[in-house]
mmCIF file of C-alpha atoms and ligand atoms in Angstrom:
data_model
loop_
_atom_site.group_PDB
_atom_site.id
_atom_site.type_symbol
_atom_site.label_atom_id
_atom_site.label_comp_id
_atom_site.label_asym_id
_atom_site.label_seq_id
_atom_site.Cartn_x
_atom_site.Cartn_y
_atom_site.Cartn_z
ATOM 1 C CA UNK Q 1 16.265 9.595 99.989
ATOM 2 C CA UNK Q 2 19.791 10.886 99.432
ATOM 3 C CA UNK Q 3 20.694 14.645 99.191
ATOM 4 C CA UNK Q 4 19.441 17.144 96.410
ATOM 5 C CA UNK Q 5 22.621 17.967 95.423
ATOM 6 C CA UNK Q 6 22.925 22.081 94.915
ATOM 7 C CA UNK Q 7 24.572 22.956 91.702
ATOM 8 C CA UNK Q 8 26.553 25.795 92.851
ATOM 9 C CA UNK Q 9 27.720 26.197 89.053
ATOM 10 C CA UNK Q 10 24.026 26.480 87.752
ATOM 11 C CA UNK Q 11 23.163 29.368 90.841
ATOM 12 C CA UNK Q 12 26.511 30.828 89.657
ATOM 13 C CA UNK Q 13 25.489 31.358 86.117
ATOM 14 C CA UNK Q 14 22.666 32.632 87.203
ATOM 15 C CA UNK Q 15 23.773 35.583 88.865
ATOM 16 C CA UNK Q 16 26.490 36.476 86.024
ATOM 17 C CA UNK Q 17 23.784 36.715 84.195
ATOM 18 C CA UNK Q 18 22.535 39.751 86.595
ATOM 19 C CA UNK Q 19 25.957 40.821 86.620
ATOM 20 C CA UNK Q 20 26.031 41.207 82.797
ATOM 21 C CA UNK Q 21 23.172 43.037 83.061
ATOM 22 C CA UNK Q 22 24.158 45.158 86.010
ATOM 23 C CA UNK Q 23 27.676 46.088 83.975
ATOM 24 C CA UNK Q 24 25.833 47.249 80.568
ATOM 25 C CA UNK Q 25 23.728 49.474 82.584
ATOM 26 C CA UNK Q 26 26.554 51.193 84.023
ATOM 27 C CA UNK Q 27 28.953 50.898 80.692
ATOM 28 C CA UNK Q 28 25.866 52.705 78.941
ATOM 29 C CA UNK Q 29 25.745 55.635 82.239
ATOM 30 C CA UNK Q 30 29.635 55.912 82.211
ATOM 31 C CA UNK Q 31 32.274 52.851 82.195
ATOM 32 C CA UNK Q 32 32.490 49.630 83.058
ATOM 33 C CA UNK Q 33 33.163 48.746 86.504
ATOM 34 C CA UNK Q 34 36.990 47.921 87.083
ATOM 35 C CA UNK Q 35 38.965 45.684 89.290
ATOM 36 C CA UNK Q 36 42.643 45.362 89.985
ATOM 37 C CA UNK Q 37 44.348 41.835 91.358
ATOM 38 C CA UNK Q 38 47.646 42.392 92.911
ATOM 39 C CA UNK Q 39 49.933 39.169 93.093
ATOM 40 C CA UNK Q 40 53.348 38.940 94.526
ATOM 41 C CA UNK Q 41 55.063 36.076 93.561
ATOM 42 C CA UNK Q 42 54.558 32.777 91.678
ATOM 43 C CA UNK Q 43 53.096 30.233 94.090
ATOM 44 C CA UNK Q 44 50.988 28.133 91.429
ATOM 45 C CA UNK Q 45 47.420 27.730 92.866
ATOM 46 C CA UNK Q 46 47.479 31.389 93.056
ATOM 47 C CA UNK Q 47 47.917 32.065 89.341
ATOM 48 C CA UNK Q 48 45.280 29.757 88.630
ATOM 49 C CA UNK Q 49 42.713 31.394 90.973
ATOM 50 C CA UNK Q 50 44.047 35.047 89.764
ATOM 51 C CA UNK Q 51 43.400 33.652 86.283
ATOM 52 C CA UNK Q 52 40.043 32.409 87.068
ATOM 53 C CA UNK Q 53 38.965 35.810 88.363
ATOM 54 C CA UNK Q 54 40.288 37.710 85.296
ATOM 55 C CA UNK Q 55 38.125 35.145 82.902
ATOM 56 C CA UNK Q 56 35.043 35.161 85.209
ATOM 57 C CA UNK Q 57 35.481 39.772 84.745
ATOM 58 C CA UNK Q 58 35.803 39.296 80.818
ATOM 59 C CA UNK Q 59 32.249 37.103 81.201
ATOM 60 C CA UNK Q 60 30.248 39.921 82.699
ATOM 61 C CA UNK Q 61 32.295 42.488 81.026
ATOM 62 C CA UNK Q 62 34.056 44.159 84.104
ATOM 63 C CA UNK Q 63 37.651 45.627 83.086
ATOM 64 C CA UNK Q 64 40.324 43.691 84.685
ATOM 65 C CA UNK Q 65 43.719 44.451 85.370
ATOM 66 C CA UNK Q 66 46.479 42.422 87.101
ATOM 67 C CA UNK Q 67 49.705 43.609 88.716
ATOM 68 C CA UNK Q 68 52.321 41.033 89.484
ATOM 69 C CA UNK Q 69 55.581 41.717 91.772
ATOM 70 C CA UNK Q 70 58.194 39.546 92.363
ATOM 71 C CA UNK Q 71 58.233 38.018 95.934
ATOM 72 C CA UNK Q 72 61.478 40.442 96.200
ATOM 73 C CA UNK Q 73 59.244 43.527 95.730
ATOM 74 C CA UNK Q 74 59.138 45.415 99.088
ATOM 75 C CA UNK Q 75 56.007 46.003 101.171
ATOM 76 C CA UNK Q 76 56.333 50.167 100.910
ATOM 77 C CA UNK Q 77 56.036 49.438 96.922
ATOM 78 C CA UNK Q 78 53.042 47.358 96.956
ATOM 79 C CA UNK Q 79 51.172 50.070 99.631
ATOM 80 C CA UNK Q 80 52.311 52.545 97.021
ATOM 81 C CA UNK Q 81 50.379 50.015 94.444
ATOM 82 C CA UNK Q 82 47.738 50.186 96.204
ATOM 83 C CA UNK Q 83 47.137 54.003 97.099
ATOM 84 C CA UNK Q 84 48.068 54.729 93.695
ATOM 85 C CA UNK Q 85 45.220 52.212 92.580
ATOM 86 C CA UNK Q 86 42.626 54.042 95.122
ATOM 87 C CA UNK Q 87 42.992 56.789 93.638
ATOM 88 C CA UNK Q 88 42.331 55.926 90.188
ATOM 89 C CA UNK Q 89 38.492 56.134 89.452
ATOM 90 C CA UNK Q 90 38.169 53.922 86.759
ATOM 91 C CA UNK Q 91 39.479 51.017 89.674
ATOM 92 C CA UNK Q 92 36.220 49.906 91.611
ATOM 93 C CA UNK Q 93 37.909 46.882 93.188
ATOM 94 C CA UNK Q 94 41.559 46.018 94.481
ATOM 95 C CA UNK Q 95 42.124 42.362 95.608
ATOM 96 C CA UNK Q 96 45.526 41.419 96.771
ATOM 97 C CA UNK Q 97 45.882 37.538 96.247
ATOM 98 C CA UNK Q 98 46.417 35.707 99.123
ATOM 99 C CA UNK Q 99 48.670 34.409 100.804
ATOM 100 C CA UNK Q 100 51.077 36.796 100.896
ATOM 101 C CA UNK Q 101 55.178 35.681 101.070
ATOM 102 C CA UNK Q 102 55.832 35.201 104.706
ATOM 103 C CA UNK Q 103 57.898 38.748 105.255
ATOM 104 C CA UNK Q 104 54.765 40.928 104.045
ATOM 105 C CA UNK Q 105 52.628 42.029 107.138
ATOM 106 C CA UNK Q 106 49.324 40.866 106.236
ATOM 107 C CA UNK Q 107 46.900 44.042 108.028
ATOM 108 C CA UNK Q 108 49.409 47.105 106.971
ATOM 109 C CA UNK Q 109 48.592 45.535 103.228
ATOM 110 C CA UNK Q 110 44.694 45.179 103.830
ATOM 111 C CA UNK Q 111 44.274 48.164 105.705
ATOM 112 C CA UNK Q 112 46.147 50.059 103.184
ATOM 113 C CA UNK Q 113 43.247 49.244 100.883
ATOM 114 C CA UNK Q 114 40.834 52.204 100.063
ATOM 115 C CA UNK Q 115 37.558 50.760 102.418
ATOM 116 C CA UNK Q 116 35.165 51.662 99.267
ATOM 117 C CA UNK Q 117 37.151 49.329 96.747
ATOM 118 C CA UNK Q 118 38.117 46.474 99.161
ATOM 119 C CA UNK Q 119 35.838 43.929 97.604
ATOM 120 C CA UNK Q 120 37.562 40.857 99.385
ATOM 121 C CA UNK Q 121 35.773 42.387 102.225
ATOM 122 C CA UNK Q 122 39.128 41.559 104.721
ATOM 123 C CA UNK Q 123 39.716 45.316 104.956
ATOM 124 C CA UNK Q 124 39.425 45.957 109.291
ATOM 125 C CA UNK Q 125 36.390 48.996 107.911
ATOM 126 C CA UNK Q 126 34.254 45.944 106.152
ATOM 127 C CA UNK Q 127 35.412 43.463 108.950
ATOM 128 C CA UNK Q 128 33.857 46.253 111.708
ATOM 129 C CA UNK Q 129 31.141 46.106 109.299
ATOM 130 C CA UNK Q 130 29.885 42.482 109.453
ATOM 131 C CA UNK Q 131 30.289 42.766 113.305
ATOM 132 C CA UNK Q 132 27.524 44.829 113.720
ATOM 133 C CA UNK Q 133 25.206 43.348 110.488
ATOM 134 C CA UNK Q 134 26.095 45.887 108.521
ATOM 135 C CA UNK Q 135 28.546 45.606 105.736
ATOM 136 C CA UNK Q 136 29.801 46.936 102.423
ATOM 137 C CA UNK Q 137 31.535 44.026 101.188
ATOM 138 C CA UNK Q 138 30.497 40.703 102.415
ATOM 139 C CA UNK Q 139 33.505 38.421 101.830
ATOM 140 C CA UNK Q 140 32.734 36.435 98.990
ATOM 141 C CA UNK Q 141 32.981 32.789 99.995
ATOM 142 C CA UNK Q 142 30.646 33.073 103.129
ATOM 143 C CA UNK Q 143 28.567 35.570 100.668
ATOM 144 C CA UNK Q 144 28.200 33.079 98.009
ATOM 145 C CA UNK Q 145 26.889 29.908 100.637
ATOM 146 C CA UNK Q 146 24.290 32.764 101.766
ATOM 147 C CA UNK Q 147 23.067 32.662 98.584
ATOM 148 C CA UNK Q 148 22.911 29.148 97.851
ATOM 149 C CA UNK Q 149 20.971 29.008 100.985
ATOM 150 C CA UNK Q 150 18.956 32.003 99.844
ATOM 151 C CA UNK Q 151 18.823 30.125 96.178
ATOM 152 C CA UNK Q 152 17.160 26.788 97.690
ATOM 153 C CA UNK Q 153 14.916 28.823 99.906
ATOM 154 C CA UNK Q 154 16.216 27.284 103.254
ATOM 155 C CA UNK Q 155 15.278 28.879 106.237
ATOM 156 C CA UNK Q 156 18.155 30.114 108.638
ATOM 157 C CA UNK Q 157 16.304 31.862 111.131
ATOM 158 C CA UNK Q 158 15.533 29.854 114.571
ATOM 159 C CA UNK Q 159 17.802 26.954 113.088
ATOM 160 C CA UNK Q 160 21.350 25.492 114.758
ATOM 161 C CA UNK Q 161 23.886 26.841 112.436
ATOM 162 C CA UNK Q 162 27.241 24.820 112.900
ATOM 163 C CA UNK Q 163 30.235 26.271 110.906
ATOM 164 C CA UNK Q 164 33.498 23.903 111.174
ATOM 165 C CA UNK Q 165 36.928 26.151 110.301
ATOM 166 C CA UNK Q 166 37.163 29.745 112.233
ATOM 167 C CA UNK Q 167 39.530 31.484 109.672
ATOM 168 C CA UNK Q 168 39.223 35.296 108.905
ATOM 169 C CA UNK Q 169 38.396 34.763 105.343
ATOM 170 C CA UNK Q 170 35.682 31.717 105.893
ATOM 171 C CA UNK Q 171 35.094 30.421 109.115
ATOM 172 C CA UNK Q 172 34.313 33.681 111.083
ATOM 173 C CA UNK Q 173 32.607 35.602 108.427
ATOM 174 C CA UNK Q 174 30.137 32.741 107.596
ATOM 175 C CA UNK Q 175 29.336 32.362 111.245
ATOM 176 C CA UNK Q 176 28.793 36.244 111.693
ATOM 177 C CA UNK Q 177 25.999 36.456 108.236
ATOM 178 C CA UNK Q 178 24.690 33.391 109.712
ATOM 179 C CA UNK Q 179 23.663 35.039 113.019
ATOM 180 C CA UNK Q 180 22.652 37.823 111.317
ATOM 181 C CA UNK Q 181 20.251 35.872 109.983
ATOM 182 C CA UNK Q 182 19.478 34.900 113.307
ATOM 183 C CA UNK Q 183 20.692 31.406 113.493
ATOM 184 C CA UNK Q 184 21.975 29.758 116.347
ATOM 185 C CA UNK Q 185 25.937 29.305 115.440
ATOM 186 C CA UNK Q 186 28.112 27.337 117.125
ATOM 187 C CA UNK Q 187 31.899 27.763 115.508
ATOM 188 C CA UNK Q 188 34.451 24.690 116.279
ATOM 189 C CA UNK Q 189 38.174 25.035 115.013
ATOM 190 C CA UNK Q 190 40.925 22.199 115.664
ATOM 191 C CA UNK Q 191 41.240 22.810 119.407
ATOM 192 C CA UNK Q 192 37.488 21.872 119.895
ATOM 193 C CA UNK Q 193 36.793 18.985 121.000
ATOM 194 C CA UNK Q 194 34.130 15.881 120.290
ATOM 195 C CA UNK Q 195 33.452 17.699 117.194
ATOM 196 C CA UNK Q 196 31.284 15.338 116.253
ATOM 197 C CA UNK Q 197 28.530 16.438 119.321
ATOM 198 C CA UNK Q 198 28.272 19.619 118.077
ATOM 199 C CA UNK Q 199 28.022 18.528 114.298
ATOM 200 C CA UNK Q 200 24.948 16.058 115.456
ATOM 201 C CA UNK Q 201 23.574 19.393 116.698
ATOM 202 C CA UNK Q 202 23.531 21.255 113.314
ATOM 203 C CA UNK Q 203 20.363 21.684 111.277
ATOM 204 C CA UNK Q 204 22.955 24.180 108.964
ATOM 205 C CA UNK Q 205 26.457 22.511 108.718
ATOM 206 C CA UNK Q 206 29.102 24.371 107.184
ATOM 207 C CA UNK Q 207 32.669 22.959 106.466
ATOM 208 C CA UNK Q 208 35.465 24.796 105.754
ATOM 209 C CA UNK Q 209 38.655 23.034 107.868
ATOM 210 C CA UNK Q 210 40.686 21.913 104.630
ATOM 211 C CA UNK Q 211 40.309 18.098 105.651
ATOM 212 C CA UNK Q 212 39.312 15.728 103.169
ATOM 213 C CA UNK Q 213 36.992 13.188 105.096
ATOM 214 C CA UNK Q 214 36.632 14.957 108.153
ATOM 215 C CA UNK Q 215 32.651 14.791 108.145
ATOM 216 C CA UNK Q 216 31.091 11.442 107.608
ATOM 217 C CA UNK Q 217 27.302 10.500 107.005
ATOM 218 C CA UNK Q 218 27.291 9.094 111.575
ATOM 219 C CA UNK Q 219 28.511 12.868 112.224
ATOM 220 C CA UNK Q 220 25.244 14.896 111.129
ATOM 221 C CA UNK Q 221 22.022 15.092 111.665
ATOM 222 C CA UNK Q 222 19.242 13.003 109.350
ATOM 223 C CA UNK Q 223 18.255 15.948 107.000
ATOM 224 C CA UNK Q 224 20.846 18.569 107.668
ATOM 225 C CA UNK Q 225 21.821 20.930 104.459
ATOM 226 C CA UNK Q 226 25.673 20.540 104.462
ATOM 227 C CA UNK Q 227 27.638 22.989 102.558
ATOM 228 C CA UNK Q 228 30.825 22.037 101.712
ATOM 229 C CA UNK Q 229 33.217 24.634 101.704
ATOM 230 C CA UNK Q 230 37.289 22.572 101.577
ATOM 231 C CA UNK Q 231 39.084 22.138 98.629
ATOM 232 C CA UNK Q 232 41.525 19.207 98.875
ATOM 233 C CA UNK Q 233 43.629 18.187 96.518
ATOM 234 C CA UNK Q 234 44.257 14.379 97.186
ATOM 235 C CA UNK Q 235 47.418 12.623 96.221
ATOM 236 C CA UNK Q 236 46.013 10.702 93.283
ATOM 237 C CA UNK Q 237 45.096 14.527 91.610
ATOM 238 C CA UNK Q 238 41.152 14.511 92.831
ATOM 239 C CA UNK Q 239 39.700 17.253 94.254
ATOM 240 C CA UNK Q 240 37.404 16.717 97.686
ATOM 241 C CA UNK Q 241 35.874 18.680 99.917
ATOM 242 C CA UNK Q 242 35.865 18.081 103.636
ATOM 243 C CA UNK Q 243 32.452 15.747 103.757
ATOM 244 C CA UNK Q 244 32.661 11.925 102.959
ATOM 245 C CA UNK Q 245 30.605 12.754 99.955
ATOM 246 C CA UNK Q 246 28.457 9.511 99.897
ATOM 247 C CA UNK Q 247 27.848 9.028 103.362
ATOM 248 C CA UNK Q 248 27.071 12.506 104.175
ATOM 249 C CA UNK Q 249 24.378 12.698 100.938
ATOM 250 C CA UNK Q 250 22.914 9.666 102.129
ATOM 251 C CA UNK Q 251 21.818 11.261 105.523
ATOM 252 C CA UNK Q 252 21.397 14.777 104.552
ATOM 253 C CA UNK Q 253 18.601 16.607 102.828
ATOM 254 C CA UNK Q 254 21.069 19.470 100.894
ATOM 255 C CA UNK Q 255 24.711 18.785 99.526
ATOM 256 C CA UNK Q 256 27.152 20.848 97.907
ATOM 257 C CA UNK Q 257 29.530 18.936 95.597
ATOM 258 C CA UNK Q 258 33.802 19.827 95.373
ATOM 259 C CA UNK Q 259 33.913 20.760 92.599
ATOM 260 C CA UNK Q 260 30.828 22.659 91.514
ATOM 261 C CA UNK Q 261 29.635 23.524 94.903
ATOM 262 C CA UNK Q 262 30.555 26.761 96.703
ATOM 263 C CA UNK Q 263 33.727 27.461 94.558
ATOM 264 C CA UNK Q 264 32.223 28.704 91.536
ATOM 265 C CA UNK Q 265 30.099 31.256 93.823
ATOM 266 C CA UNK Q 266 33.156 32.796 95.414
ATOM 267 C CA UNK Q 267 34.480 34.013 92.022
ATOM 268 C CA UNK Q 268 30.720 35.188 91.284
ATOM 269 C CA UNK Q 269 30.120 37.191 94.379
ATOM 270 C CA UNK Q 270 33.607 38.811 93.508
ATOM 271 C CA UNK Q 271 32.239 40.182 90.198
ATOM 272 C CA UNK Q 272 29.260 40.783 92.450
ATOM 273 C CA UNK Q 273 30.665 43.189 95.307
ATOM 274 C CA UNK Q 274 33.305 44.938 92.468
ATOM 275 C CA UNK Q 275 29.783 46.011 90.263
ATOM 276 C CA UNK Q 276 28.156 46.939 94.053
ATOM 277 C CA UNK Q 277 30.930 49.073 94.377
ATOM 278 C CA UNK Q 278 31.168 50.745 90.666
ATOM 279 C CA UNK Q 279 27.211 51.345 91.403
ATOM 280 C CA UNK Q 280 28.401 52.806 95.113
ATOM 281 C CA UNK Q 281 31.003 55.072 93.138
ATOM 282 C CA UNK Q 282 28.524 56.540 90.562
ATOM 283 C CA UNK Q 283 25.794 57.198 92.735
ATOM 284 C CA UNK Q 284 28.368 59.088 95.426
ATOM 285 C CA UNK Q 285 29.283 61.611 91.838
ATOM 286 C CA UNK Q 286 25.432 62.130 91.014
ATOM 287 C CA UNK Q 287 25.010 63.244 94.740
ATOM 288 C CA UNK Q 288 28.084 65.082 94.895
ATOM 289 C CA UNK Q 289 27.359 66.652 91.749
ATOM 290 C CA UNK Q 290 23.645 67.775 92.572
ATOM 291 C CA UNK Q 291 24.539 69.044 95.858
ATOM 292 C CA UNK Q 292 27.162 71.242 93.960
ATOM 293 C CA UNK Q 293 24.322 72.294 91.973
ATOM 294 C CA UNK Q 294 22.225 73.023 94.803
ATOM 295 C CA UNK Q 295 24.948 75.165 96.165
ATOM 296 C CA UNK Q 296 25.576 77.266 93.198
HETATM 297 P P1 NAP H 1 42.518 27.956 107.105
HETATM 298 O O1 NAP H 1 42.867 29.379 107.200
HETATM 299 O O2 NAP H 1 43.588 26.916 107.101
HETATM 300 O O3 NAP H 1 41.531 27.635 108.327
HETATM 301 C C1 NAP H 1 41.093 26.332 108.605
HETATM 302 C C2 NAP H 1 40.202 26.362 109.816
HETATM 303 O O4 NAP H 1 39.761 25.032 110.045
HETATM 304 C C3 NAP H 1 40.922 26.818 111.088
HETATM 305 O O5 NAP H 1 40.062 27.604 111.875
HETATM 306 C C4 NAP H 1 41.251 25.505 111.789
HETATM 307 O O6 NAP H 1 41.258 25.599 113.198
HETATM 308 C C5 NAP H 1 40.071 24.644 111.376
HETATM 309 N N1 NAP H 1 40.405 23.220 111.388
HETATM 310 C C6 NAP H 1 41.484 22.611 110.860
HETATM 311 N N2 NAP H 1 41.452 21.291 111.121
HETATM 312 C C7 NAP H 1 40.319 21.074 111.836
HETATM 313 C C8 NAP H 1 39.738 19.919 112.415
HETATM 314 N N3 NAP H 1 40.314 18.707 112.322
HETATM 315 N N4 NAP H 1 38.584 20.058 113.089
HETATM 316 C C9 NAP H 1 37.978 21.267 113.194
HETATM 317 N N5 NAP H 1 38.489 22.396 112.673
HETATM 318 C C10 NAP H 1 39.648 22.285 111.999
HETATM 319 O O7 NAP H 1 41.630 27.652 105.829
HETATM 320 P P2 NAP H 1 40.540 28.562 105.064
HETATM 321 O O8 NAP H 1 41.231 29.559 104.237
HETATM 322 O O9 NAP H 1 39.466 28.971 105.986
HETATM 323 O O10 NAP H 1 39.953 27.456 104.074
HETATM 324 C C11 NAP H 1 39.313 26.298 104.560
HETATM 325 C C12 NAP H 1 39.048 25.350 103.409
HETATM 326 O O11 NAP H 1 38.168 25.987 102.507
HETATM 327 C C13 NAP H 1 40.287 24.991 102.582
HETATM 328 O O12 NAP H 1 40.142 23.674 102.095
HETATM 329 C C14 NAP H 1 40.255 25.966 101.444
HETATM 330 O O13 NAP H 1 40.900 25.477 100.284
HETATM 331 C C15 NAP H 1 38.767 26.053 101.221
HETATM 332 N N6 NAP H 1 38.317 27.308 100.605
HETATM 333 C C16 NAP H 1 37.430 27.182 99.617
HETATM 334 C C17 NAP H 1 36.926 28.287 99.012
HETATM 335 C C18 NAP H 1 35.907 28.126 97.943
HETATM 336 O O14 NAP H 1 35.681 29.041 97.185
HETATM 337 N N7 NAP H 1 35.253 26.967 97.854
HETATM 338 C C19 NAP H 1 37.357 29.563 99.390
HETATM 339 C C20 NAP H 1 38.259 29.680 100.445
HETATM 340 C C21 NAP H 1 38.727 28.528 101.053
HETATM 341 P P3 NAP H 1 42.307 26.526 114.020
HETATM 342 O O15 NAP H 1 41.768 27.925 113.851
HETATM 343 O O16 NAP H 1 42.180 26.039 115.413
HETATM 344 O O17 NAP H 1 43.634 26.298 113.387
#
């Protein structure tokens, strides 16, 4: 029997539907939760993701702002952005859109993000974080394929995790929640070689390389869940993941589709972390303002 296939976009609309929830409650306490996307430049696929954020905030109702620079704007003005931004309480979330132009220096510009707004999750604080199980801000791709997971009601625990791609933003992250859920990851990146033993291996496959095609149905295990995580866009304008669709369904027991897999769950668990955060915020003021009480 081929795959169930998981309809990330269904899961997603799902959990906006929380968030809506989530956001009256705290427009009806105080204000809606805010977030701030900082671009620099004009690369194309950028806009389009910055644009899909905003629209996915006016859904749930979170107050969005973006701030664009020219790829001339210097790195001490965007810092200066940024600290002005963490300062500003009615900001719960600061994203700067990657990637950056090539003369910005990537850490100075995530570490200069306030720890408690950093809802990308790529600040070194919420990095430290995931190390030891123990996050603020899970970053949201590797936070929204825990939920699918969590969604379907597959086990992780005991099973051979096997997460292909080792970037900062995907790769790593998912293989860190993964173990602590106490799977047993294995993490291959383009160096590694026979791939395809340690994909055989994987009860849990998880794809994120940026390689259309580079998982076929002969690579995995009968009945693996594969989540797809690459987004490809192929010369003739389609968009593919990294998984030979058809093959890999026809051995696997889960399958997430490109599009309408994990993508739509990235921008969700976004919205997610910047309403975690606006909760964080009010609930620090009701403590700091009882414990003012206390001492008068
Ligand atoms: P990235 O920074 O380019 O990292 C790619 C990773 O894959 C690297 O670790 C690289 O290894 C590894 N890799 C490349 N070719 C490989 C091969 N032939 N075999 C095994 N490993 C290989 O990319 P990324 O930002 O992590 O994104 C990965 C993919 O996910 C892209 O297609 C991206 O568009 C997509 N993505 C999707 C979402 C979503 O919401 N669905 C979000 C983010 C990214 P080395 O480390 O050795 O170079």
């Amino acid at each position: 029997m081929p795959a169930k296939i998981i309809d990330g976009r269904a899961v997603a609309a799902s959990v906006r539907e929380n968030c809506k929830h989530r956001v009256r409650l705290l427009e009806a306490l105080s204000r809606p939760p805010g977030l701030a996307v900082i671009m620099v430049g004009d690369d194309p696929a950028s806009a389009v993701y910055v644009r899909n954020k905003m629209r996915a905030c006016d859904e749930v109702g979170i107050r969005s702002q973006r701030i664009l620079y020219p790829d001339t704007v210097t790195e001490a003005e965007v810092i200066a952005c940024i600290d002005a931004l963490g300062r500003d309480d009615s900001v719960n979330g600061i994203l700067v859109q990657l990637p950056l132009p090539k003369h910005f220096n990537l850490e100075k510009i995530l570490g200069a993000i306030n720890s408690e707004k950093d809802v990308d999750g790529f600040h070194l604080y919420n990095v430290g974080g995931l190390v030891i199980g123990n996050t603020v801000f899970p970053p949201c791709t590797p936070y929204g394929v825990m939920r699918l997971l969590e969604h379907e009601g597959i086990e992780v625990a005991g099973r051979n995790a096997v997460v292909v791609g080792a970037s900062n933003i995907v790769g790593k992250p998912m293989a860190l929640m993964l173990m602590r859920q106490e799977a047993t990851v294995s993490v291959c990146h383009a160096k590694t070689r026979k791939l395809r033993e340690y994909t055989e291996m994987a009860d849990i496959l998880v794809v994120a390389a940026g390689c259309p095609n580079l998982i076929t149905g002969e690579m995995i295990k009968r009945g693996a869940v594969v989540i797809d995580v690459g987004i490809n866009r192929l010369a003739d304008g389609r968009l593919v993941g990294d998984c030979d669709f058809e093959s890999v369904r026809s051995r696997a027991s889960y399958i997430t589709p490109v599009p309408g897999g994990v993508g739509p769950m990235t921008v969700t668990m976004l919205l997610v972390n910047t309403i975690s955060s606006a909760e964080r915020a009010r609930q620090r003021l009701l403590q700091q303002s009882s414990e003012h009480a206390h001492f008068v």
